[in-house]
Coordinates of C-alpha atoms and ligand atoms in Angstrom, one line a residue:
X161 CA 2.5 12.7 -1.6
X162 CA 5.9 14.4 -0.1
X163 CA 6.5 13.3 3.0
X164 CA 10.1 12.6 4.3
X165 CA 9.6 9.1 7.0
X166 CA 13.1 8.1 6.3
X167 CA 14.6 9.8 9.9
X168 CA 11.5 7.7 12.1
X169 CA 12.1 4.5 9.8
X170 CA 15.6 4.5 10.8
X171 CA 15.1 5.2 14.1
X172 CA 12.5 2.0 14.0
X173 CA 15.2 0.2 12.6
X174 CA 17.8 0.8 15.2
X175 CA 14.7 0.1 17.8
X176 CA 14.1 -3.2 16.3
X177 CA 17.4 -4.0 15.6
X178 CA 18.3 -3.1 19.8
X179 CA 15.5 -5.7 20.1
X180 CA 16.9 -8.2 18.2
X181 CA 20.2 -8.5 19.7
X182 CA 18.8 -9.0 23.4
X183 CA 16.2 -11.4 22.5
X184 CA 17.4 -14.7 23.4
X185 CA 17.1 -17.8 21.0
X186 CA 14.9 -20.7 22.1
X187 CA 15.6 -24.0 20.2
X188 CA 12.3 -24.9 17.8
X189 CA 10.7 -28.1 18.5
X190 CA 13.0 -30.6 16.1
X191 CA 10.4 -34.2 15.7
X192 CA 12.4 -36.9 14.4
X193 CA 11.5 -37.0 10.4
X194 CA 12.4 -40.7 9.9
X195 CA 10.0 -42.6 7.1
X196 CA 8.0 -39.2 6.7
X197 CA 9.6 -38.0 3.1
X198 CA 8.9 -41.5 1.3
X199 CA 5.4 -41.4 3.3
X200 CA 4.8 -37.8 1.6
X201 CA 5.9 -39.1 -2.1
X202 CA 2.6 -38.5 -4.4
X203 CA 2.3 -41.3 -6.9
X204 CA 0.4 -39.2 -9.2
X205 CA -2.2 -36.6 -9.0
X206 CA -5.7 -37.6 -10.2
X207 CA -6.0 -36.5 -13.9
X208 CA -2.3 -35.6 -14.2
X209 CA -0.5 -35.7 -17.3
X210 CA 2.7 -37.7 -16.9
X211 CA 5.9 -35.8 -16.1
X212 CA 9.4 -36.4 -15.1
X213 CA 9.9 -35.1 -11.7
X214 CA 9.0 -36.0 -8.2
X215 CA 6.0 -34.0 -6.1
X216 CA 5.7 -34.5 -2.1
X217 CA 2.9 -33.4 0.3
X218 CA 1.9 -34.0 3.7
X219 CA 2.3 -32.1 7.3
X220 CA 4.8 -31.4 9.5
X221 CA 4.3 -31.0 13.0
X222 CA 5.3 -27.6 14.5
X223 CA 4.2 -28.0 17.9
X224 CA 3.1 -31.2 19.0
X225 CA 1.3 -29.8 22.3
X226 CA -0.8 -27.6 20.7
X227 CA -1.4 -30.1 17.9
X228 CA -0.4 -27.7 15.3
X229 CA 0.6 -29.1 11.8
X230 CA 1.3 -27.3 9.0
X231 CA 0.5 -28.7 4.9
X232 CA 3.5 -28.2 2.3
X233 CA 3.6 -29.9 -1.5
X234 CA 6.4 -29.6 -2.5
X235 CA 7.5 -30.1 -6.3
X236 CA 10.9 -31.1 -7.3
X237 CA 12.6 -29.9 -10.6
X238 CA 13.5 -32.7 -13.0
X239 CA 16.8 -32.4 -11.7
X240 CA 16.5 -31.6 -8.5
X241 CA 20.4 -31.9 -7.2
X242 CA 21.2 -28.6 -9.3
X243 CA 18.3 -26.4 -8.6
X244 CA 18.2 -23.8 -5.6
X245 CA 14.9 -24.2 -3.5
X246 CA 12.6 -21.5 -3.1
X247 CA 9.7 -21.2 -0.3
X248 CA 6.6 -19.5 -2.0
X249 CA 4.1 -18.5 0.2
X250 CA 0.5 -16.8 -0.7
X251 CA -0.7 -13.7 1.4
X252 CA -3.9 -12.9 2.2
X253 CA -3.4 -13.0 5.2
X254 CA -5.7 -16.1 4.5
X255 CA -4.8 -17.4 1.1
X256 CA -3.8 -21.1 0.2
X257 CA -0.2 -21.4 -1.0
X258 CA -1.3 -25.0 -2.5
X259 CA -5.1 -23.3 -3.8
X260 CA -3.5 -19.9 -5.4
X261 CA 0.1 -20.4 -5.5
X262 CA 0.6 -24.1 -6.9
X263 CA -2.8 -24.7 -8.9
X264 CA -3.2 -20.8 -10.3
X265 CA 0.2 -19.5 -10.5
X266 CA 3.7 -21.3 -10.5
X267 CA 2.9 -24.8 -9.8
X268 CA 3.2 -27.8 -12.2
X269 CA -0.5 -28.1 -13.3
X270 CA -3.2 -26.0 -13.8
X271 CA -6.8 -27.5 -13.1
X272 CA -9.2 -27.9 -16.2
X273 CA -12.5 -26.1 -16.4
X274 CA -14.1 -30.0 -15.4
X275 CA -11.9 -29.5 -11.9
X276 CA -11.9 -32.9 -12.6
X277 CA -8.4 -33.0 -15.0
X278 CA -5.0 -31.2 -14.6
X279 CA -2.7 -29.8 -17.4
X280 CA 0.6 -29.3 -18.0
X281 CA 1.4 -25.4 -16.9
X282 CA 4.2 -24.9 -19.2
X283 CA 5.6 -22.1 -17.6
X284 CA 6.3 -23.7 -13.9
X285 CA 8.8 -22.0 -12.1
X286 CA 9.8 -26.2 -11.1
X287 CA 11.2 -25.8 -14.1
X288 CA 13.8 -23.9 -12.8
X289 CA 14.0 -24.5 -8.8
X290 CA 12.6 -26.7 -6.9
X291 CA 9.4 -24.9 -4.8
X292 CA 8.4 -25.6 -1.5
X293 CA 4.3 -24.2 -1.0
X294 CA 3.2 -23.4 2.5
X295 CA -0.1 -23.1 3.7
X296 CA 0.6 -20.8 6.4
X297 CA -0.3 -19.5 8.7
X298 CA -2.8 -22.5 10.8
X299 CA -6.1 -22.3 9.6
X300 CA -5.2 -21.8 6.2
X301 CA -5.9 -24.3 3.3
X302 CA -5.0 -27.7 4.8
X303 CA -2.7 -26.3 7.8
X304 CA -4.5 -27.1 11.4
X305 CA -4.3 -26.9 15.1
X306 CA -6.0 -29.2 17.4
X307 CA -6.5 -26.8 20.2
X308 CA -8.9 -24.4 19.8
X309 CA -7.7 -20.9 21.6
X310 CA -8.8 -17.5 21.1
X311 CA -6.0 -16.1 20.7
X312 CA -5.4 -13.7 17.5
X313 CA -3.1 -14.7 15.1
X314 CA -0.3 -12.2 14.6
X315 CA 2.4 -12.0 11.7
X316 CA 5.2 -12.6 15.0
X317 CA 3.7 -15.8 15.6
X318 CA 3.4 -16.8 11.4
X319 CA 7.5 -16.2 11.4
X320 CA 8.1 -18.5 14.4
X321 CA 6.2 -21.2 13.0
X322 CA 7.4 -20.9 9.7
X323 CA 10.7 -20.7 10.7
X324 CA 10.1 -24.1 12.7
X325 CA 8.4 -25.6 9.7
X326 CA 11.4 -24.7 8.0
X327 CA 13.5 -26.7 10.2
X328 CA 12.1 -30.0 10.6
X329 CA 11.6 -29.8 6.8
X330 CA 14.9 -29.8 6.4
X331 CA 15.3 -32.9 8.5
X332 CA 12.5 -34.4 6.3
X333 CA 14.9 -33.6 3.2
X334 CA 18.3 -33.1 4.7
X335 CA 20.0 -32.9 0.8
X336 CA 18.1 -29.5 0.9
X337 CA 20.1 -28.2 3.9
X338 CA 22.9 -26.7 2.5
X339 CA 21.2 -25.6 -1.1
X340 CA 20.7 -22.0 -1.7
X341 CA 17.3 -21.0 -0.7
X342 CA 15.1 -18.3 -1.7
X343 CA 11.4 -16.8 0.2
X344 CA 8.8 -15.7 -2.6
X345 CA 5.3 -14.8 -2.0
X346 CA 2.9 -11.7 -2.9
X347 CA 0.5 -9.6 -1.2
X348 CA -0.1 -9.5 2.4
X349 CA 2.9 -12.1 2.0
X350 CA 5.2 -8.7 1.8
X351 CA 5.3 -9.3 5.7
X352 CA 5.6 -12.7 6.4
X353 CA 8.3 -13.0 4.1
X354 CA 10.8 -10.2 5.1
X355 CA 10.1 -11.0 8.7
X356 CA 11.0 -14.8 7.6
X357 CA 14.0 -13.6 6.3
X358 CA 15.2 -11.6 9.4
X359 CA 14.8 -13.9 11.6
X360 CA 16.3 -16.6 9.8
X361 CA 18.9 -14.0 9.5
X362 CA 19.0 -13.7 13.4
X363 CA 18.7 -17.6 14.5
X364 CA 21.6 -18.3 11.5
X365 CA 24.0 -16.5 14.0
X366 CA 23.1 -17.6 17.9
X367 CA 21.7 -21.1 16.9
X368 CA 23.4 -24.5 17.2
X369 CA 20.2 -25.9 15.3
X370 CA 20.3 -25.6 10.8
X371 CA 21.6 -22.7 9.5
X372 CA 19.5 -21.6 6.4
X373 CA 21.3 -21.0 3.8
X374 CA 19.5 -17.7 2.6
X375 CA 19.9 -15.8 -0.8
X376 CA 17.3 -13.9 -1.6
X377 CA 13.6 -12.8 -1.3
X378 CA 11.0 -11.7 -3.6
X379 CA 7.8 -10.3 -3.1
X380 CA 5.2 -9.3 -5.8
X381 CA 2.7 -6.7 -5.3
X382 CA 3.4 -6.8 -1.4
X383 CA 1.5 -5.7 1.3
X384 CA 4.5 -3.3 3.1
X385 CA 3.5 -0.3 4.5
X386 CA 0.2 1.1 5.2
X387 CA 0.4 4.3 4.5
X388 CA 1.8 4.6 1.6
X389 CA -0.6 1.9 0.3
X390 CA -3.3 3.4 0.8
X391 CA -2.1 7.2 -0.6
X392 CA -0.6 5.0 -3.6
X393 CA -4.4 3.6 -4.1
X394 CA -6.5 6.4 -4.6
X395 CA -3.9 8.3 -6.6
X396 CA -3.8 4.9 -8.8
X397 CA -7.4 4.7 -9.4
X398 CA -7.8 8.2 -10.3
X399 CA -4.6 8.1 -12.8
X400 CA -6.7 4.9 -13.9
X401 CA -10.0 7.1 -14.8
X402 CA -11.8 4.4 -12.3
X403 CA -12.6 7.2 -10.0
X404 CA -13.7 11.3 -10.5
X405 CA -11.1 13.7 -9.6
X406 CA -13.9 14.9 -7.3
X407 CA -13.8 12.0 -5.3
X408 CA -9.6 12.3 -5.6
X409 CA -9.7 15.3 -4.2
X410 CA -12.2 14.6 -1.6
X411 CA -9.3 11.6 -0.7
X412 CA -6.6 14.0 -0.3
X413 CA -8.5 16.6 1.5
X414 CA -10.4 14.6 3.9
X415 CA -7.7 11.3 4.4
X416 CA -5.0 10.9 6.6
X417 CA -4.1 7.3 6.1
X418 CA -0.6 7.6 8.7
X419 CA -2.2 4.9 11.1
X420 CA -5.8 2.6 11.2
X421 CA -6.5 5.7 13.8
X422 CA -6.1 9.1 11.7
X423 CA -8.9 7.7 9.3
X424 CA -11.6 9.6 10.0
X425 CA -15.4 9.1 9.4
X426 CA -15.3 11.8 6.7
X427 CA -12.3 10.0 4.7
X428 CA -14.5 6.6 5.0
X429 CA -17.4 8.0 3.2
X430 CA -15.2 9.4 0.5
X431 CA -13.4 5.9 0.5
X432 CA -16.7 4.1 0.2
X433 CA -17.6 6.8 -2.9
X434 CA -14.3 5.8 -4.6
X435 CA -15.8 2.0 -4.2
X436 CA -18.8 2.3 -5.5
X437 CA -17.4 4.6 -8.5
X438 CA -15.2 2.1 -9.6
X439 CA -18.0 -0.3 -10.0
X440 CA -17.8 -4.2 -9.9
X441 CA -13.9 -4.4 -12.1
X442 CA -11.9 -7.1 -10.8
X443 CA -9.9 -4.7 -8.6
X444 CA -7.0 -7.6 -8.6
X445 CA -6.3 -6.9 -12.0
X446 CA -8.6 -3.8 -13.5
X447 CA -8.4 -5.0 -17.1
X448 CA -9.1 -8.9 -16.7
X449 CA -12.7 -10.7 -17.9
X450 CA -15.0 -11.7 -14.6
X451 CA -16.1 -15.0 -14.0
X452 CA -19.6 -15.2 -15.5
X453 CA -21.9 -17.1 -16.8
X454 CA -20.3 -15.6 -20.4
X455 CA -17.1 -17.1 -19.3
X456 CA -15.7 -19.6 -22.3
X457 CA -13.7 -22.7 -21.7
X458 CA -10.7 -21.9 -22.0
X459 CA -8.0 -23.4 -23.4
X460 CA -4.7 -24.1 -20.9
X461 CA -2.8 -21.0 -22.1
X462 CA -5.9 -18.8 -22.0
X463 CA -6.5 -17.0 -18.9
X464 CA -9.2 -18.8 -16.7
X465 CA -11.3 -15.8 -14.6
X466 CA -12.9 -18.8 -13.4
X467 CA -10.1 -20.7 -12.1
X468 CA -10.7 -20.1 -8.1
X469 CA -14.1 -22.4 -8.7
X470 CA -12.2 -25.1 -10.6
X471 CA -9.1 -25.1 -8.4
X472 CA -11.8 -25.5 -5.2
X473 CA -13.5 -28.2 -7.2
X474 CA -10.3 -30.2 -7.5
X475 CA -9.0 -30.0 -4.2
X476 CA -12.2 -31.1 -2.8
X477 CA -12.4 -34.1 -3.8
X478 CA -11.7 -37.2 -1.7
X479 CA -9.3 -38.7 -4.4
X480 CA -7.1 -35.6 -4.6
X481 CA -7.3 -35.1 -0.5
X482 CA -6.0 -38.7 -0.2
X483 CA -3.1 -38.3 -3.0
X484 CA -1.9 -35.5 -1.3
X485 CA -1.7 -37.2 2.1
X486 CA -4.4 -34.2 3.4
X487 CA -6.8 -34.5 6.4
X488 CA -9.9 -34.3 4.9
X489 CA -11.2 -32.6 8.2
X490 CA -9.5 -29.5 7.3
X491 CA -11.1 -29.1 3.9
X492 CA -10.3 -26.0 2.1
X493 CA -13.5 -23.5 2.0
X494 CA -12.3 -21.3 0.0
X495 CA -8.6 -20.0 -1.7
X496 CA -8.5 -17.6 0.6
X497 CA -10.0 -15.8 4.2
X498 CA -11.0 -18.9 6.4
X499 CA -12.6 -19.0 10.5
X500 CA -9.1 -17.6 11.9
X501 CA -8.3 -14.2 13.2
X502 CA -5.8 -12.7 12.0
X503 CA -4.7 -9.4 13.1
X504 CA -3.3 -7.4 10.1
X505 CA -2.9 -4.4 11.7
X506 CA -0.6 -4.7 14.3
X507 CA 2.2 -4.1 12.4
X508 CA 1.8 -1.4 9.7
X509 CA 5.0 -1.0 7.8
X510 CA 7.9 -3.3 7.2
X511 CA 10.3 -1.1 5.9
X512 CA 12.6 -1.4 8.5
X513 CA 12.6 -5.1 8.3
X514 CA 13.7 -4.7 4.2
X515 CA 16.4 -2.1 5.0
X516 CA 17.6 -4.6 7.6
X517 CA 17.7 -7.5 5.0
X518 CA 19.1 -5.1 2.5
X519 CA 21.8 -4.3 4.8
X520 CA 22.8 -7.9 5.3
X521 CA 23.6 -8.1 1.6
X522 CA 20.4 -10.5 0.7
X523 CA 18.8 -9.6 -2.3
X524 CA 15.7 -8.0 -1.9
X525 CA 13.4 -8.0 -5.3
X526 CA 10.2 -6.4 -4.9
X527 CA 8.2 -6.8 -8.3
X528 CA 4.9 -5.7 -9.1
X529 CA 1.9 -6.2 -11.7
X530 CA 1.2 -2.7 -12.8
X531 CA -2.7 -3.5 -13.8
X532 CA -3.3 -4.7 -10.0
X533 CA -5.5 -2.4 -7.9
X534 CA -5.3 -4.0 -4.6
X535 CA -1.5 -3.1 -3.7
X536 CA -0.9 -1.6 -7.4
X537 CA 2.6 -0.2 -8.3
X538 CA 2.1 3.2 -7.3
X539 CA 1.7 2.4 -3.8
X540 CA 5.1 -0.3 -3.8
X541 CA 6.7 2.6 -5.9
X542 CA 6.2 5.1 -2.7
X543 CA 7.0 2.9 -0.5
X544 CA 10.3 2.0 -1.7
X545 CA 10.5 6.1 -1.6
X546 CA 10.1 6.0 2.0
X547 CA 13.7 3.9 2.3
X548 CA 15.7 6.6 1.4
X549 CA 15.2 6.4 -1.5
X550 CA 18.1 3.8 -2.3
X551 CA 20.6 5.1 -4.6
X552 CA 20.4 3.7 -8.4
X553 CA 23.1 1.4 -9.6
X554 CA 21.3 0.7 -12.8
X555 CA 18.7 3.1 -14.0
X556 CA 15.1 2.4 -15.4
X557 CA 15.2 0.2 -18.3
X558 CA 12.5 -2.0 -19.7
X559 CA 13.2 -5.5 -19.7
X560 CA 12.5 -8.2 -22.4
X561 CA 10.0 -11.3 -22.4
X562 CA 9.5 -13.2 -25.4
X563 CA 10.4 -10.2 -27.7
X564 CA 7.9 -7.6 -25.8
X565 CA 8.5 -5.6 -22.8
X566 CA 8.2 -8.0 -20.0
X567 CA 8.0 -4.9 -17.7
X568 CA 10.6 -1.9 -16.3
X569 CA 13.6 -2.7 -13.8
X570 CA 15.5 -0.5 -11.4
X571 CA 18.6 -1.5 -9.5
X572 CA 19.2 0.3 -6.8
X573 CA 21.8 -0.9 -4.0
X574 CA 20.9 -4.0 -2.2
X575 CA 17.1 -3.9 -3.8
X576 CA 15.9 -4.5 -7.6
X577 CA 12.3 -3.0 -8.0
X578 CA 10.5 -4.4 -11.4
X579 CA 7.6 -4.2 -13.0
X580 CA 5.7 -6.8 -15.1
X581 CA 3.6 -5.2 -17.6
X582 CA -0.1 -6.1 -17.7
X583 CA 0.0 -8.4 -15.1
X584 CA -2.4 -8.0 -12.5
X585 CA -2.1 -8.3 -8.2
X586 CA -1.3 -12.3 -8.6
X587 CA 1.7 -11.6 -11.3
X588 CA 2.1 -15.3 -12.5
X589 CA -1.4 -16.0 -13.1
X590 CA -1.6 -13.5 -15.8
X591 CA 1.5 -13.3 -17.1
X592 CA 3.2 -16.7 -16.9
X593 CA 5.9 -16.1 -19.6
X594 CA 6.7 -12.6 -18.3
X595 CA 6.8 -14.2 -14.6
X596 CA 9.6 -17.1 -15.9
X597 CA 11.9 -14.6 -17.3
X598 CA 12.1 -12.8 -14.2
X599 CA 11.9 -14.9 -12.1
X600 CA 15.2 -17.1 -14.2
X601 CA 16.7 -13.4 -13.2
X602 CA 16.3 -13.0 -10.0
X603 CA 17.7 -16.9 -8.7
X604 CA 20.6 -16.1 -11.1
X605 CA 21.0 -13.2 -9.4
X606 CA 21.3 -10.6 -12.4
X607 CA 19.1 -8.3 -14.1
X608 CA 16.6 -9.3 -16.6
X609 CA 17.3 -8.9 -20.7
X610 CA 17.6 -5.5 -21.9
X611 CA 17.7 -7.1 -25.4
X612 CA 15.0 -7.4 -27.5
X613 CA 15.9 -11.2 -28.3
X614 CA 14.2 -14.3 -29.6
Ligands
NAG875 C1 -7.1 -33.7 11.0 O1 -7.4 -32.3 11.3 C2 -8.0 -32.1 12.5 C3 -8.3 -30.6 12.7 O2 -9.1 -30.2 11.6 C4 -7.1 -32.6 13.7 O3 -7.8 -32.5 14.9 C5 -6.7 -34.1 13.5 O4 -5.8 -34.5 14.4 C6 -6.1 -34.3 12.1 N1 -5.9 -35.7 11.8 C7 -4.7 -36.1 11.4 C8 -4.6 -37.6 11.2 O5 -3.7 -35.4 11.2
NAG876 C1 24.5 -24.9 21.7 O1 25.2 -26.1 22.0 C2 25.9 -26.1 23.2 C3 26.8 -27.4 23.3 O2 26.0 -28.5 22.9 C4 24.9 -25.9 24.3 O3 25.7 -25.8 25.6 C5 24.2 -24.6 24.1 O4 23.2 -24.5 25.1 C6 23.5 -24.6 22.7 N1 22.9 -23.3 22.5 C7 21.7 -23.2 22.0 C8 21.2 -21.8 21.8 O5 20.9 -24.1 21.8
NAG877 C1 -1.8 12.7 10.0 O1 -2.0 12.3 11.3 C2 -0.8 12.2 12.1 C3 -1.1 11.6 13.4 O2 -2.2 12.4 14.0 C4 -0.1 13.6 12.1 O3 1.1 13.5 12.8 C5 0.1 14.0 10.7 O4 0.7 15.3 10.7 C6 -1.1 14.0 9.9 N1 -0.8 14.3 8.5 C7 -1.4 15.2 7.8 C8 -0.9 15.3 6.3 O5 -2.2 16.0 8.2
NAG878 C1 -7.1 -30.4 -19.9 O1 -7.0 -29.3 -20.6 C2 -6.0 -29.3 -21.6 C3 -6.0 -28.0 -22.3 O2 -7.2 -27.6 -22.7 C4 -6.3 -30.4 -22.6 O3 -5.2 -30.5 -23.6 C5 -6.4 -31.7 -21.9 O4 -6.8 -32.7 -22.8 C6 -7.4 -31.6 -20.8 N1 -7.4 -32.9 -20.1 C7 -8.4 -33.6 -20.0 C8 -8.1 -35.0 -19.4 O5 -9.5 -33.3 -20.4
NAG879 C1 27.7 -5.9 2.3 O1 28.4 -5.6 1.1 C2 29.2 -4.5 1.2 C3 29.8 -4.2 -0.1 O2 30.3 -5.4 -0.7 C4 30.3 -4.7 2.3 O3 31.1 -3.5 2.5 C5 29.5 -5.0 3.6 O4 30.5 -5.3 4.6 C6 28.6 -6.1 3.5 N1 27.8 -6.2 4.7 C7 27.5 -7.4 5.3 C8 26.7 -7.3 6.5 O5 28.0 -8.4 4.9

């Protein structure tokens, strides 16, 4: 795919950065935090293994006429004092931050094959920050609202409430206000993050309320343009042999994926070919064992293709829901996709948003699994074409994970793009050393090993 969309994506940019500067702040809602933090102190997890460092949960109001509240857990490094904090929230636009993110992928525990028992994940990222886990937007794992409006749920509205969650969390842990912060998340979270990010960006500069001390972003696999994801699909699966070069070329001939409008009914029967070629592989990572009924018990370090069911298991029961201070009402269906609406495709590329952040000197890492086929590398890698592309500062080099290649790196000004070999669409999940050493990277703020090292 050639296509030169840098001119209309700056254009966008000036458009929404003209927007920016005449919208006017409103203060967020700030409820008085007093007795909450000690109320939201879990004494231990049921089935936990003991460990040395302190785990919160509970809700924090956003708006208290709507009766919207949104669930956090938050797990504290063993020494908390020195360690940045980091936001990590799932995508979806439906998933559970506390389900996927904490239980499947960075979090403290993993949940045993009983869903009854937890063990030790030994590659948290707690280990090295202390990570806050959103269930965002409302609707979403153990996050509610009392009033029940038709309204759609849009990504504008997921950045104001975040941003006001954000806020009166900080009142809740006020030694967090000044510490270095960072936004993570993956998939469709490649929107709500950036927009986070801007307009924290924005509300740092006209607001008299906390200013949010903002380094960084990272998003994994990420959700950021449209287009491109879709182009970056097909040409995937076919470089993948999951699809004929038939139905490839069928794509290319009959698909214009520039807007949810251009796709014709001819380009949705070739689409729906390409899906039923591929067959039932686990399109969120194309090489990785289904859950069946051949699945083994695995081990803690094994992978679990299982581990949705056990994680659902868990959080479902009463014991669990009361440690972690949730409403019980709100029980979590499933990891992800829950009774909301949620429109996804009002805004269709967020490329101006990351040029924006890029030109305010945060540092943008956008890192990707290179066996996922839902937003697989091929799509992120045009995307990241369609900003220019940036110029390099460091050129491709594969970086170095417990004496393997972890995966490739690029530095480019302002934005580091890397890869994490064999790691599917939810990186840490499969690839939990490979995530660490990356991840150590990126809140350092420097590149990954080039060394082949113990
Ligand atoms: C529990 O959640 C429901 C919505 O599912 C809400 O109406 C209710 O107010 C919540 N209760 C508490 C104590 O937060
Ligand atoms: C900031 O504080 C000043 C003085 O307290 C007040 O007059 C002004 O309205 C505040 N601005 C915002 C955006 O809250
Ligand atoms: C796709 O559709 C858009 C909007 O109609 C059009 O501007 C563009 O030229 C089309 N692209 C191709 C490759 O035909
Ligand atoms: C949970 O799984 C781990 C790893 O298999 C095991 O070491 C631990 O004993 C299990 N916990 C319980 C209570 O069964
Ligand atoms: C970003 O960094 C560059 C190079 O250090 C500097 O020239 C520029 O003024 C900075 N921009 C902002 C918005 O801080």
């Amino acid at each position: 795919m050639k296509m030169k969309k840098s001119a209309a994506v700056f254009i966008l940019f000036l458009l929404c950065s003209l927007a920016m500067v005449q919208s006017e702040y409103s203060p967020v809602y700030i409820g008085s935090q007093e007795g909450f933090k000690e109320a939201d102190k879990i004494s231990s997890l049921p089935g936990q293994p003991l460990v040395n460092f302190d785990q919160f949960s509970g809700y924090v109001t956003i708006d208290p006429s709507a009766g919207r509240a949104f669930f956090y857990y938050f797990a504290e490094s063993e020494d908390p004092s020195n360690k940045p904090l980091v936001l990590w929230i799932n995508g979806g636009p439906t998933c559970s931050s506390l389900g996927i993110g904490a239980f499947e992928e960075i979090g403290p525990f993993r949940v045993n094959r009983s869903g009854k028992t937890l063990a030790q994940n030994e590659f948290a990222w707690n280990n090295l920050a202390n990570i806050l886990f959103l269930e965002s937007p409302v609707g979403v794992g153990f996050s509610y609202s009392n009033t029940s409006s038709n309204d759609v749920i849009r990504d504008t509205e997921v950045a104001l409430d975040t941003y006001a969650f954000l806020v009166n969390w900080l009142e809740r842990f006020p030694e967090y206000k000044t510490r270095d912060s960072f936004l993570a998340g993956e998939s469709y979270a490649g929107h709500y993050v950036p927009q986070l990010a801007q307009l924290i960006l924005n509300n740092n500069k006209i607001t008299n309320q906390t200013i949010i001390n903002l380094a960084g972003i990272a998003i994994g696999n990420p959700n950021i343009d449209y287009e491109t994801r879709l182009y970056g699909l097909y040409d995937y699966l076919s470089q993948h042999a999951l699809i004929s070069d038939e139905i490839h070329e069928g794509i290319v001939l009959n698909c214009n994926f520039s807007s949810v409008d251009t796709v014709t009914e001819d380009c949705k029967t070739v689409t729906n070919q390409a899906k039923e070629a591929r067959g039932n592989t686990y399109l969120y990572d194309l090489y990785a064992p289904l859950c069946t009924s051949f699945s083994p018990s695995p081990s803690t370090l094994d992978f679990n293709p299982c581990a949705d069911q056990d994680v659902l298991v868990y959080l479902n029961t009463p014991q669990v829901q009361e440690s972690i201070h949730a409403n019980a009402t709100a029980s979590i269906q499933g990891t992800c996709g829950l009774s909301l609406e949620f429109d996804q495709f009002l805004v269709l590329t967020v490329l101006p948003v990351i040029q924006e952040l890029m030109t305010a000197n945060i540092s943008v890492w956008i890192f990707s699994g290179d066996t996922g086929g839902v937003i697989p590398v091929t799509s992120v890698k045009y995307a990241i074409n369609q900003l220019g592309p940036p110029t390099v500062k460091t050129p491709w080099y594969p970086w170095y994970s417990q004496c393997e290649v972890g995966g490739y790196v690029v530095e480019y000004e302002n934005l580091i793009f890397l890869t994490v070999r064999g790691a599917g669409h939810f990186v840490p999940y499969y690839q939990p050393a490979r995530a660490v050493t990356f991840f150590t990277a990126f809140i350092e703020g420097k590149l990954p090993s080039p060394q082949q090292k113990n």
